[in-house]
Structures are given as C-alpha cells and as structure tokens.
Coordinates of C-alpha atoms and ligand atoms in Angstrom, one line a residue:
X183 CA 23.8 13.3 -11.3
X184 CA 25.3 16.0 -13.2
X185 CA 28.2 14.6 -14.7
X186 CA 26.9 11.3 -15.6
X187 CA 23.7 12.2 -16.7
X188 CA 21.6 12.4 -20.4
X189 CA 18.8 14.4 -20.2
X190 CA 17.8 17.1 -22.8
X191 CA 17.4 20.4 -20.9
X192 CA 19.6 20.7 -17.8
X193 CA 17.9 23.5 -17.1
X194 CA 13.7 23.1 -16.6
X195 CA 15.6 21.7 -13.5
X196 CA 13.7 24.1 -11.3
X197 CA 10.5 23.4 -12.3
X198 CA 11.0 19.9 -12.0
X199 CA 12.4 20.5 -8.9
X200 CA 8.6 22.3 -7.6
X201 CA 7.0 19.0 -9.2
X202 CA 9.7 16.1 -7.3
X203 CA 8.4 18.1 -3.7
X204 CA 4.7 18.2 -5.2
X205 CA 5.1 14.2 -4.5
X206 CA 7.4 14.5 -1.5
X207 CA 4.9 16.7 0.7
X208 CA 2.0 13.8 -0.6
X209 CA 4.1 10.4 -0.2
X210 CA 3.8 10.0 4.0
X211 CA 4.0 5.8 3.5
X212 CA 7.4 6.1 1.2
X213 CA 8.2 8.5 3.7
X214 CA 7.8 7.1 6.8
X215 CA 8.5 3.4 5.0
X216 CA 12.9 5.2 4.3
X217 CA 12.4 6.6 8.1
X218 CA 11.9 2.8 9.6
X219 CA 13.3 0.5 6.6
X220 CA 15.7 2.2 4.1
X221 CA 18.4 3.5 6.5
X222 CA 19.0 1.0 8.0
X223 CA 22.1 -0.3 5.5
X224 CA 20.9 -2.1 2.7
X225 CA 21.3 0.5 -0.3
X226 CA 24.9 1.6 1.1
X227 CA 26.9 1.6 -2.0
X228 CA 24.5 -1.4 -3.7
X229 CA 23.4 -0.2 -7.4
X230 CA 19.4 -0.1 -8.3
X231 CA 18.7 0.9 -12.1
X232 CA 15.4 1.9 -12.4
X233 CA 12.9 1.5 -15.6
X234 CA 10.0 4.2 -15.1
X235 CA 8.5 6.7 -16.5
X236 CA 10.2 10.1 -15.8
X237 CA 8.0 12.0 -13.8
X238 CA 7.3 13.4 -10.3
X239 CA 6.4 10.4 -8.0
X240 CA 9.1 7.9 -9.8
X241 CA 11.4 10.5 -9.6
X242 CA 11.3 10.5 -5.9
X243 CA 11.1 7.4 -5.4
X244 CA 14.2 7.3 -7.0
X245 CA 15.5 10.4 -4.4
X246 CA 14.8 8.2 -1.7
X247 CA 17.0 5.7 -2.8
X248 CA 19.5 7.8 -3.8
X249 CA 19.0 9.4 -0.2
X250 CA 19.5 5.5 1.4
X251 CA 23.0 5.4 0.6
X252 CA 21.9 3.3 -3.5
X253 CA 24.1 4.4 -7.1
X254 CA 20.7 4.9 -8.7
X255 CA 19.8 5.4 -12.3
X256 CA 16.8 5.3 -13.9
X257 CA 15.3 5.7 -17.3
X258 CA 11.8 5.7 -18.8
X259 CA 10.6 2.6 -20.9
X260 CA 9.8 5.4 -24.4
X261 CA 10.4 8.9 -25.3
X262 CA 6.8 9.2 -24.3
X263 CA 7.1 8.9 -21.0
X264 CA 9.3 11.2 -20.1
X265 CA 8.7 14.8 -18.4
X266 CA 12.2 16.9 -18.9
X267 CA 12.4 18.8 -16.1
X268 CA 11.4 15.8 -14.3
X269 CA 15.0 14.4 -15.3
X270 CA 16.7 17.3 -15.8
X271 CA 15.7 18.1 -11.5
X272 CA 16.9 14.6 -11.8
X273 CA 20.1 14.7 -13.0
X274 CA 20.8 17.3 -9.7
X275 CA 19.8 15.3 -7.3
X276 CA 23.0 12.6 -7.2
X277 CA 21.2 10.3 -9.5
X278 CA 21.9 9.5 -13.0
X279 CA 19.2 10.1 -15.7
X280 CA 19.4 8.9 -18.9
X281 CA 15.4 10.0 -20.5
X282 CA 14.5 13.0 -22.8
X283 CA 11.5 12.8 -24.4
X284 CA 13.5 13.7 -27.4
X285 CA 14.8 9.8 -27.5
X286 CA 14.1 8.7 -30.7
X287 CA 11.8 5.7 -29.9
X288 CA 13.3 2.9 -31.8
X289 CA 15.9 3.2 -30.0
X290 CA 14.3 3.0 -26.4
X291 CA 17.0 -0.1 -26.0
X292 CA 19.9 2.4 -25.1
X293 CA 18.7 4.3 -22.6
X294 CA 18.5 1.1 -20.7
X295 CA 21.3 -0.3 -21.2
X296 CA 23.1 2.5 -19.5
X297 CA 20.8 2.1 -16.9
X298 CA 21.7 -1.4 -16.6
X299 CA 25.2 -0.2 -17.7
X300 CA 25.7 2.7 -14.3
X301 CA 23.7 0.6 -11.3
X302 CA 26.0 -2.8 -12.9
X303 CA 29.1 -0.7 -13.1
X304 CA 31.8 -3.3 -10.5
X305 CA 29.7 -3.4 -8.1
X306 CA 26.3 -5.5 -7.5
X307 CA 22.3 -4.4 -8.4
X308 CA 18.8 -5.0 -8.0
X309 CA 16.3 -3.2 -10.8
X310 CA 12.9 -2.2 -10.4
X311 CA 11.7 -2.5 -13.4
X312 CA 8.8 -1.5 -16.1
X313 CA 7.1 -4.3 -19.0
X314 CA 10.8 -6.6 -18.0
X315 CA 12.7 -3.9 -20.2
X316 CA 16.2 -3.9 -17.7
X317 CA 15.5 -7.9 -17.2
X318 CA 14.8 -8.5 -20.7
X319 CA 18.6 -6.8 -22.1
X320 CA 20.3 -8.2 -18.3
X321 CA 19.4 -11.3 -20.5
X322 CA 20.2 -10.7 -24.4
X323 CA 22.2 -7.5 -24.9
X324 CA 24.0 -7.0 -20.8
X325 CA 24.5 -10.6 -20.2
X326 CA 28.2 -9.7 -18.6
X327 CA 26.4 -7.8 -16.3
X328 CA 23.5 -10.5 -16.1
X329 CA 25.9 -12.9 -12.8
X330 CA 25.6 -9.5 -10.3
X331 CA 22.0 -8.3 -10.8
X332 CA 20.4 -9.7 -7.1
X333 CA 17.3 -9.1 -8.6
X334 CA 14.1 -7.5 -10.5
X335 CA 10.9 -6.6 -8.9
X336 CA 8.1 -6.1 -12.0
X337 CA 6.0 -3.1 -11.5
X338 CA 3.5 -3.8 -13.5
X339 CA 0.7 -6.8 -15.2
X340 CA 2.6 -7.6 -18.4
X341 CA 6.0 -7.2 -17.0
X342 CA 5.2 -9.7 -14.8
X343 CA 3.6 -12.6 -17.6
X344 CA 7.2 -11.9 -19.2
X345 CA 9.0 -13.1 -16.4
X346 CA 6.4 -16.6 -15.4
X347 CA 7.0 -16.8 -19.3
X348 CA 10.8 -16.8 -19.3
X349 CA 10.4 -18.3 -15.5
X350 CA 8.6 -21.5 -17.7
X351 CA 11.2 -21.7 -20.0
X352 CA 14.0 -22.0 -18.0
X353 CA 15.0 -18.8 -18.5
X354 CA 15.1 -16.9 -15.9
X355 CA 18.0 -16.7 -14.2
X356 CA 18.0 -13.9 -10.9
X357 CA 14.4 -13.9 -9.0
X358 CA 11.8 -11.6 -9.9
X359 CA 9.3 -9.9 -7.5
X360 CA 5.7 -9.8 -9.3
X361 CA 5.3 -6.1 -7.4
X362 CA 2.0 -6.1 -9.0
X363 CA 0.7 -8.4 -7.6
X364 CA 0.7 -7.3 -3.9
X365 CA -2.8 -6.1 -2.8
X366 CA -1.3 -2.9 -1.5
X367 CA -0.7 -2.2 -5.9
X368 CA -3.2 -4.1 -8.1
X369 CA -5.7 -3.2 -5.3
X370 CA -5.5 1.2 -5.7
X371 CA -2.4 1.8 -8.8
X372 CA -4.7 -0.4 -11.3
X373 CA -7.7 0.0 -9.6
X374 CA -8.2 3.4 -9.1
X375 CA -4.5 5.4 -10.3
X376 CA -5.4 3.7 -13.8
X377 CA -9.4 5.0 -13.4
X378 CA -9.5 8.7 -12.2
X379 CA -6.4 8.8 -14.4
X380 CA -7.3 7.5 -17.4
X381 CA -10.4 9.9 -17.5
X382 CA -8.2 12.5 -16.9
X383 CA -6.9 12.4 -20.0
X384 CA -9.1 11.7 -22.1
X385 CA -11.2 14.8 -20.3
X386 CA -8.3 17.4 -20.3
X387 CA -7.1 16.1 -24.0
X388 CA -10.6 15.5 -25.1
X389 CA -12.2 18.4 -23.7
X390 CA -15.3 16.2 -23.6
X391 CA -18.3 16.0 -21.5
X392 CA -18.1 12.1 -20.3
X393 CA -21.3 11.8 -18.6
X394 CA -24.3 10.4 -21.1
X395 CA -21.4 9.2 -23.2
X396 CA -21.8 5.3 -24.6
X397 CA -18.1 4.2 -23.6
X398 CA -16.9 1.2 -24.6
X399 CA -14.5 -0.2 -21.7
X400 CA -12.2 -3.6 -23.5
X401 CA -10.8 -6.4 -21.2
X402 CA -12.7 -6.3 -17.1
X403 CA -9.2 -6.7 -15.3
X404 CA -8.1 -4.9 -12.3
X405 CA -7.5 -1.7 -14.4
X406 CA -10.9 -2.6 -16.7
X407 CA -12.8 -2.2 -13.6
X408 CA -11.6 1.2 -12.1
X409 CA -12.0 2.9 -15.8
X410 CA -15.4 1.5 -16.1
X411 CA -15.9 2.6 -12.3
X412 CA -14.9 6.2 -12.7
X413 CA -16.9 6.9 -16.4
X414 CA -20.4 5.7 -15.0
X415 CA -19.1 8.0 -11.9
X416 CA -18.6 10.6 -14.7
X417 CA -22.8 9.5 -16.1
X418 CA -21.2 7.6 -18.9
X419 CA -23.6 4.6 -20.0
X420 CA -20.1 1.7 -19.8
X421 CA -20.7 -1.5 -21.9
X422 CA -17.6 -3.6 -21.2
X423 CA -16.2 -6.6 -23.4
X424 CA -14.3 -9.8 -21.9
X425 CA -12.3 -13.0 -23.4
X426 CA -13.1 -14.1 -20.0
X427 CA -16.3 -15.1 -19.4
X428 CA -16.4 -14.5 -15.1
X429 CA -15.3 -11.3 -15.1
X430 CA -18.1 -10.5 -17.8
X431 CA -20.3 -11.5 -15.9
X432 CA -18.6 -9.6 -13.4
X433 CA -19.3 -6.8 -15.3
X434 CA -23.0 -7.5 -15.8
X435 CA -23.0 -7.7 -12.2
X436 CA -21.9 -4.2 -11.6
X437 CA -24.3 -3.4 -13.4
X438 CA -22.8 -2.6 -17.3
X439 CA -23.0 -4.3 -20.9
X440 CA -21.2 -7.1 -21.7
X441 CA -21.0 -7.7 -25.9
X442 CA -18.9 -8.7 -28.5
X443 CA -16.3 -6.2 -29.6
X444 CA -17.5 -6.1 -32.7
X445 CA -21.4 -4.9 -31.0
X446 CA -19.8 -2.5 -29.5
X447 CA -17.8 -0.9 -32.4
X448 CA -21.3 0.0 -33.8
X449 CA -22.8 1.8 -30.6
X450 CA -19.8 3.3 -28.8
X451 CA -19.2 6.5 -28.6
X452 CA -15.5 6.1 -26.9
X453 CA -13.5 3.0 -27.0
X454 CA -11.1 2.3 -23.9
X455 CA -8.1 -1.0 -23.4
X456 CA -7.0 -2.2 -20.7
X457 CA -5.7 -5.9 -21.8
X458 CA -2.5 -6.1 -22.1
X459 CA -2.9 -7.7 -25.2
X460 CA -2.4 -7.0 -29.0
X461 CA -5.1 -5.4 -31.5
X462 CA -8.4 -5.3 -29.5
X463 CA -8.8 -2.6 -31.5
X464 CA -8.4 -3.4 -35.3
X465 CA -9.4 -2.6 -38.3
X466 CA -12.9 -5.0 -39.1
X467 CA -13.3 -2.9 -35.6
X468 CA -12.6 0.5 -37.2
X469 CA -14.9 -0.4 -40.1
X470 CA -17.6 -0.2 -37.9
X471 CA -17.7 2.4 -35.6
X472 CA -19.4 5.9 -36.1
X473 CA -17.8 9.2 -37.3
X474 CA -16.0 11.3 -33.9
X475 CA -15.5 8.2 -32.2
X476 CA -12.7 8.1 -29.2
X477 CA -9.9 5.8 -29.2
X478 CA -7.3 5.2 -26.0
X479 CA -5.3 2.3 -24.9
X480 CA -4.9 2.3 -20.4
X481 CA -3.2 -1.5 -21.0
X482 CA 0.7 -1.7 -20.4
X483 CA 1.7 -2.4 -24.0
X484 CA 1.1 -0.3 -27.3
X485 CA -0.3 -2.2 -30.0
X486 CA -3.7 -2.8 -27.8
X487 CA -5.2 -0.5 -30.8
X488 CA -3.8 -1.7 -34.5
X489 CA -2.5 1.8 -34.7
X490 CA -0.2 1.1 -37.6
X491 CA -4.0 -0.5 -39.1
X492 CA -5.3 2.4 -38.6
X493 CA -3.7 4.9 -39.9
X494 CA -3.4 2.6 -43.6
X495 CA -7.1 2.4 -43.7
X496 CA -6.8 6.5 -43.3
X497 CA -6.5 8.8 -46.6
X498 CA -5.5 11.2 -44.1
X499 CA -4.0 11.4 -40.9
X500 CA -3.7 15.3 -38.6
X501 CA -2.8 16.1 -34.7
X502 CA -6.3 18.1 -34.5
X503 CA -4.9 19.2 -30.6
X504 CA -2.2 18.6 -28.3
X505 CA -1.9 14.5 -28.1
X506 CA -5.3 13.6 -30.0
X507 CA -4.7 12.9 -33.5
X508 CA -7.7 12.4 -36.2
X509 CA -8.1 10.3 -39.0
X510 CA -10.1 10.6 -42.0
X511 CA -11.3 6.4 -42.9
X512 CA -14.3 5.4 -45.1
X513 CA -17.4 7.2 -45.8
X514 CA -16.2 10.2 -44.9
X515 CA -15.8 8.9 -41.3
X516 CA -13.1 10.6 -38.7
X517 CA -11.7 8.4 -35.5
X518 CA -10.1 10.3 -32.6
X519 CA -7.5 8.2 -31.5
X520 CA -5.8 10.4 -28.2
X521 CA -2.3 9.7 -26.3
X522 CA -0.5 7.8 -29.9
X523 CA -2.5 4.5 -28.6
X524 CA 0.3 4.5 -24.9
X525 CA -0.8 4.7 -22.0
X526 CA -2.8 7.2 -22.6
X527 CA -2.9 8.4 -18.9
X528 CA 0.7 8.7 -19.4
X529 CA 1.1 9.7 -22.7
X530 CA -1.8 12.5 -22.6
X531 CA -2.0 13.1 -18.3
X532 CA 0.2 13.3 -14.7
X533 CA -0.2 9.6 -14.6
X534 CA -1.3 8.1 -11.4
X535 CA -3.0 9.9 -8.6
X536 CA 0.1 10.7 -6.0
X537 CA -1.7 8.9 -3.0
X538 CA -2.0 6.5 -5.4
X539 CA 2.1 6.3 -6.2
X540 CA 3.1 6.8 -3.3
X541 CA 1.5 3.7 -2.4
X542 CA 2.8 1.3 -5.2
X543 CA 6.3 2.5 -4.1
X544 CA 6.0 2.2 -1.1
X545 CA 5.9 -2.2 -1.8
X546 CA 8.4 -1.4 -4.9
X547 CA 11.0 -0.2 -1.9
X548 CA 10.1 -2.7 0.2
X549 CA 10.7 -5.4 -2.2
X550 CA 14.3 -4.1 -3.6
X551 CA 15.3 -4.1 -0.3
X552 CA 13.7 -7.9 0.2
X553 CA 16.1 -8.7 -3.4
X554 CA 19.0 -6.7 -1.6
X555 CA 19.3 -8.3 1.2
X556 CA 17.6 -12.1 0.4
X557 CA 18.5 -12.9 -2.5
X558 CA 20.8 -15.9 -2.0
X559 CA 17.7 -17.4 -0.5
X560 CA 15.7 -16.7 -3.0
X561 CA 15.4 -19.7 -6.0
X562 CA 15.1 -17.9 -9.9
X563 CA 11.6 -17.8 -10.1
X564 CA 8.9 -15.6 -10.2
X565 CA 8.1 -14.3 -6.3
X566 CA 5.4 -12.7 -4.1
X567 CA 5.8 -10.0 -1.5
X568 CA 5.3 -11.6 2.1
X569 CA 2.0 -10.9 3.0
X570 CA 3.3 -9.4 6.0
X571 CA 5.3 -6.1 4.5
X572 CA 1.9 -6.0 2.2
X573 CA 0.1 -5.7 5.4
X574 CA 2.6 -3.8 7.0
X575 CA 2.2 -0.8 3.8
X576 CA -1.5 -0.8 4.0
X577 CA -1.2 -0.7 8.1
X578 CA 1.6 2.7 8.0
X579 CA -1.4 3.8 5.1
X580 CA -4.3 3.5 6.8
X581 CA -2.4 5.2 10.2
X582 CA -1.5 8.5 8.0
X583 CA -5.0 9.0 6.9
X584 CA -6.4 8.7 11.3
X585 CA -7.7 6.0 10.7
X586 CA -6.5 1.4 11.7
X587 CA -7.9 -1.6 11.6
X588 CA -8.5 -4.5 14.7
X589 CA -6.5 -7.7 15.5
X590 CA -7.5 -11.2 15.8
X591 CA -7.9 -12.2 19.3
X592 CA -6.4 -15.5 20.5
X593 CA -9.3 -17.0 20.5
X594 CA -10.5 -16.2 16.6
X595 CA -7.4 -16.8 15.6
X596 CA -7.2 -20.4 17.4
X597 CA -10.9 -21.0 15.7
X598 CA -9.9 -19.7 12.1
X599 CA -7.4 -22.5 11.6
X600 CA -8.2 -25.6 13.5
X601 CA -10.5 -27.9 12.5
X602 CA -11.7 -29.2 15.5
X603 CA -13.7 -26.7 17.2
Ligands
LIG760 N1 -2.0 2.8 -16.9 C1 -1.8 2.1 -16.2 O1 -1.4 3.3 -15.7 C2 -1.7 0.7 -16.0 C3 -1.4 0.4 -14.1 C4 -1.6 -0.9 -14.2 C5 -1.6 -1.8 -15.2 N2 -1.4 -1.6 -16.4 C6 -1.9 -2.2 -17.8 O2 -3.3 -2.7 -17.6 C7 -2.7 -4.1 -18.6 C8 -4.0 -4.3 -17.9 O3 -3.5 -4.7 -16.7 P1 -5.0 -5.4 -15.4 O4 -4.0 -5.2 -13.9 O5 -6.2 -4.8 -15.6 O6 -5.1 -6.8 -16.1 P2 -5.9 -8.1 -15.4 O7 -4.8 -9.2 -16.1 O8 -6.4 -8.2 -14.0 O9 -6.8 -8.2 -16.7 C9 -6.6 -7.8 -18.3 C10 -8.4 -8.4 -18.9 O10 -8.3 -8.2 -20.8 C11 -9.4 -9.5 -20.4 N3 -8.8 -8.8 -21.8 C12 -7.4 -10.6 -22.8 N4 -7.3 -9.5 -23.8 C13 -8.5 -9.3 -23.9 C14 -9.2 -9.7 -25.6 N5 -9.1 -9.6 -26.9 N6 -10.7 -8.5 -25.5 C15 -11.3 -7.8 -24.0 N7 -10.8 -8.4 -22.8 C16 -9.6 -9.2 -23.1 C17 -8.8 -10.3 -19.6 O11 -9.4 -11.5 -19.6 C18 -8.4 -10.1 -18.0 O12 -10.0 -10.0 -17.3 C19 -1.8 -4.3 -18.6 O13 -1.0 -4.2 -18.8 C20 -1.3 -4.2 -17.6 O14 0.5 -4.2 -17.3 C21 -1.7 0.0 -16.8

C-alpha cells in the first residue's frame, strides 16, 4: 500500500517481486489453504497486524491475507531482519509496510506501533506476532486500541513464553494462539528450518568447513536438535550443553557428548546458542575460548550471547567479513561473532527454507482465521491450535509431495478408546 508505507527505497521493488514470486511458487500448502479456507469472507475488511522478519516468505503470507480481503500492515521485530527490496515490493502489493534496514534499533517499537495504528484504524484486527512485540505494545503504549484486538497468533517459543507470563499475571486481555506449539510448526520450523539455515548462514558468512570442527550447541530443544543434527551431518563433532537433564540425556542418546558450558568453552571451535535465555555465553566462557572460536546465536532473543560484555572485554572490534565481527580479547586471542549475536539465520542468512515456512505460515493463516471467527468463545489466555487443524496442514503437505497416511479402522478406533477389550 504505497501511500501508507514507510520503506527505504521503493526503487528496489523489482528484485523484491522476484523473491516473493519464488516464495509463492514454492508454497503449495499455503496456496491450498488459501483456496480452501481463506476466501470465505472471514478476512473481508478485517485488520491484520503482522510482526515478522521482512523477507520473501513472510511477505507472501501477508500478500495472501491481503488478497483474502484483509487490511494488512506489517513491520519487522527489528531493522536487522529487513530485506529492503522485499519491503518495497510488498508496499506495491496492497500491504502497509513499516520496515527499513536503516531504522535505528533503539526505536524498534515505533514501526510495530504503526502496524497497530493501521490495522486497528476504525476496525477490529487479529495479530500475527513475533516475540509478543505487538501484544506487548497493545497492552501498554496502544491500550486505546486493545478492545478492537480479536486475538494474537504467536510465532516463536520466546513469544509464547511472554504471552503465558501475561496470562499468569492476569494481564492478557485477548486470546492468544501458540502457533509455535503446533506440531506442524515446531517439528519442522524449529528443528529442520533452524538446523539447515543456521548452518547455511555460518558457512556462508565464514566460508569455513564444518566437517571435522568441534561444534558446541547450547540448548537441546527443537532448534538445538536441528542444529546438532545438521552439523553432525556435515561431519562436525558435536557437543551439547543443557540445563535440563532429560534433554541432556536425549543428546547423549542421539550420540553427542554432553558437558557443562565452562568445559565446552575450552574445546569448542564453533558455538551456537539456541536456548531462548540470556547470557548463556558470557565473560567466564569468553575467557576460556580458543583463538579463532566462532560464536553465533540461533535463539529468539539477542542476549543469549553477552555481546555487550564481549565488547567490554575487547581491545578492538572490527568487521572482517560481511556479518562477521572480530573481537580482540586477552592473550592475543580473536573471537568471531556472526550476525551480531542476533538470530543468525536471519541476520546473516535468508531465514528458513521456503518449504518450511510454507508449513509455518499455513498454520499461522489458520490460527488467524480461527481467532477472527471464534474469538468470542475463547477465554483470555493462551490456546493451542486444535489438533484437526494441525493434521489438515500435514495432510495437505503430504498430498503436495504425492504421499498419504492411513486412517484407523472403526475396530482400531474402538480398541484404542475402550478399556473393556
Ligand atoms: N533461529 C530461528 O529461526 C528460530 C526458530 C524457532 C525458534 N527460535 C528460538 O530459539 C529458541 C529455542 O527454541 P526451541 O523451540 O528450541 O525451545 P525449547 O524450549 O524446545 O529448547 C530450549 C532448550 O534450551 C535449554 N536451556 C535453557 N537455558 C539454557 C542454558 N543456560 N544453557 C543450556 N541450555 C539451556 C532448555 O533446557 C531447553 O531444552 C527460542 O528463543 C525460540 O524462539 C529460533
């Protein structure tokens, strides 16, 4: 939506259109969801506020919703997650875009507030949120708009945790769906998506081999499992650090060594955090790391690596390759931080593979539709996506790759649900 948008350079649009067209061509699931469910009038005239990294796949989701009749506004959760050509193209495709890679990071809330102002301007809206950014602002600086929010669908593990914290305090004033917790989301997006794209970002940024390297994965949740799996597949020797003994045991059973981060700090050559927590790598770890160690964060919060502490401990910091900063620390050692310590597969890469986001955004579109239609009957708390919607997305995906699953026979169903047999 040209008039309403704020982008860096509208002249970049042609390349953005090419990227969005590629995403559209490789999103068969979302295309079927659109044809089957989104054209039923639910979105006609409804606002949709979106906070997601601005790249081709997210852009295509917003285009699909706009084509379904929604008044869509989108911003990125931060300027480092903005591809300016995609933002420019989106503005030409009927979406209000507030995103520029040059926006000051300290003013990251402003574009999100613009999204709320546009999406909720005289109408009700649903939110598709990332790290609960829109949800937080709707409950604070934009409380005046809160009564018109039908609900929010949350993309990330970290954001779901924030909405749950709001619910626990009794502060959440609309229903939220934990899109992240849909099986069609975390089993594929967090695991395979983060796994593949984190390794791609590391390889592309450093131009180094993975095979033979000692790669330390901190956090063995869905993301950590994916990163460990892809690193091992490329020949790395993988070490895992955890705080949950069951997850640690899982890593052990998957064939990896499990050890405390302080010990891992001394032997690792590449470190990747994926915990959703803060200061997972901090001064005491930096002090022990070898010369040349590579550090990256794949978790959803940008404080997993204490970058400020690393900066303080360094005599010099310089960019040595695109997306790679060299920190000169004690003993003449150099540590290399990829992607500024932010979500590395986005800041130093193209995000998840398109087929993964096709699944994730099919889930998101159906979450948004559910909130739009059923918000009145939903309590003010965090909801899971109903199992039948998750299964429908998986069934469509299987159809698109020419595969299918069986159904239970009536006898099997009875057998599984009765205790008398
Ligand atoms: N990079 C991406 O594209 C992407 C995609 C999906 C999710 N995420 C983010 O990645 C993070 C992890 O997501 P997930 O789905 O794997 O979550 P998860 O909850 O399944 O796993 C997190 C794991 O980290 C462990 N952990 C917590 N603190 C730790 C510490 N100090 N040291 C070691 N381990 C610790 C937990 O025990 C848990 O096993 C979240 O912030 C999420 O938002 C990123």
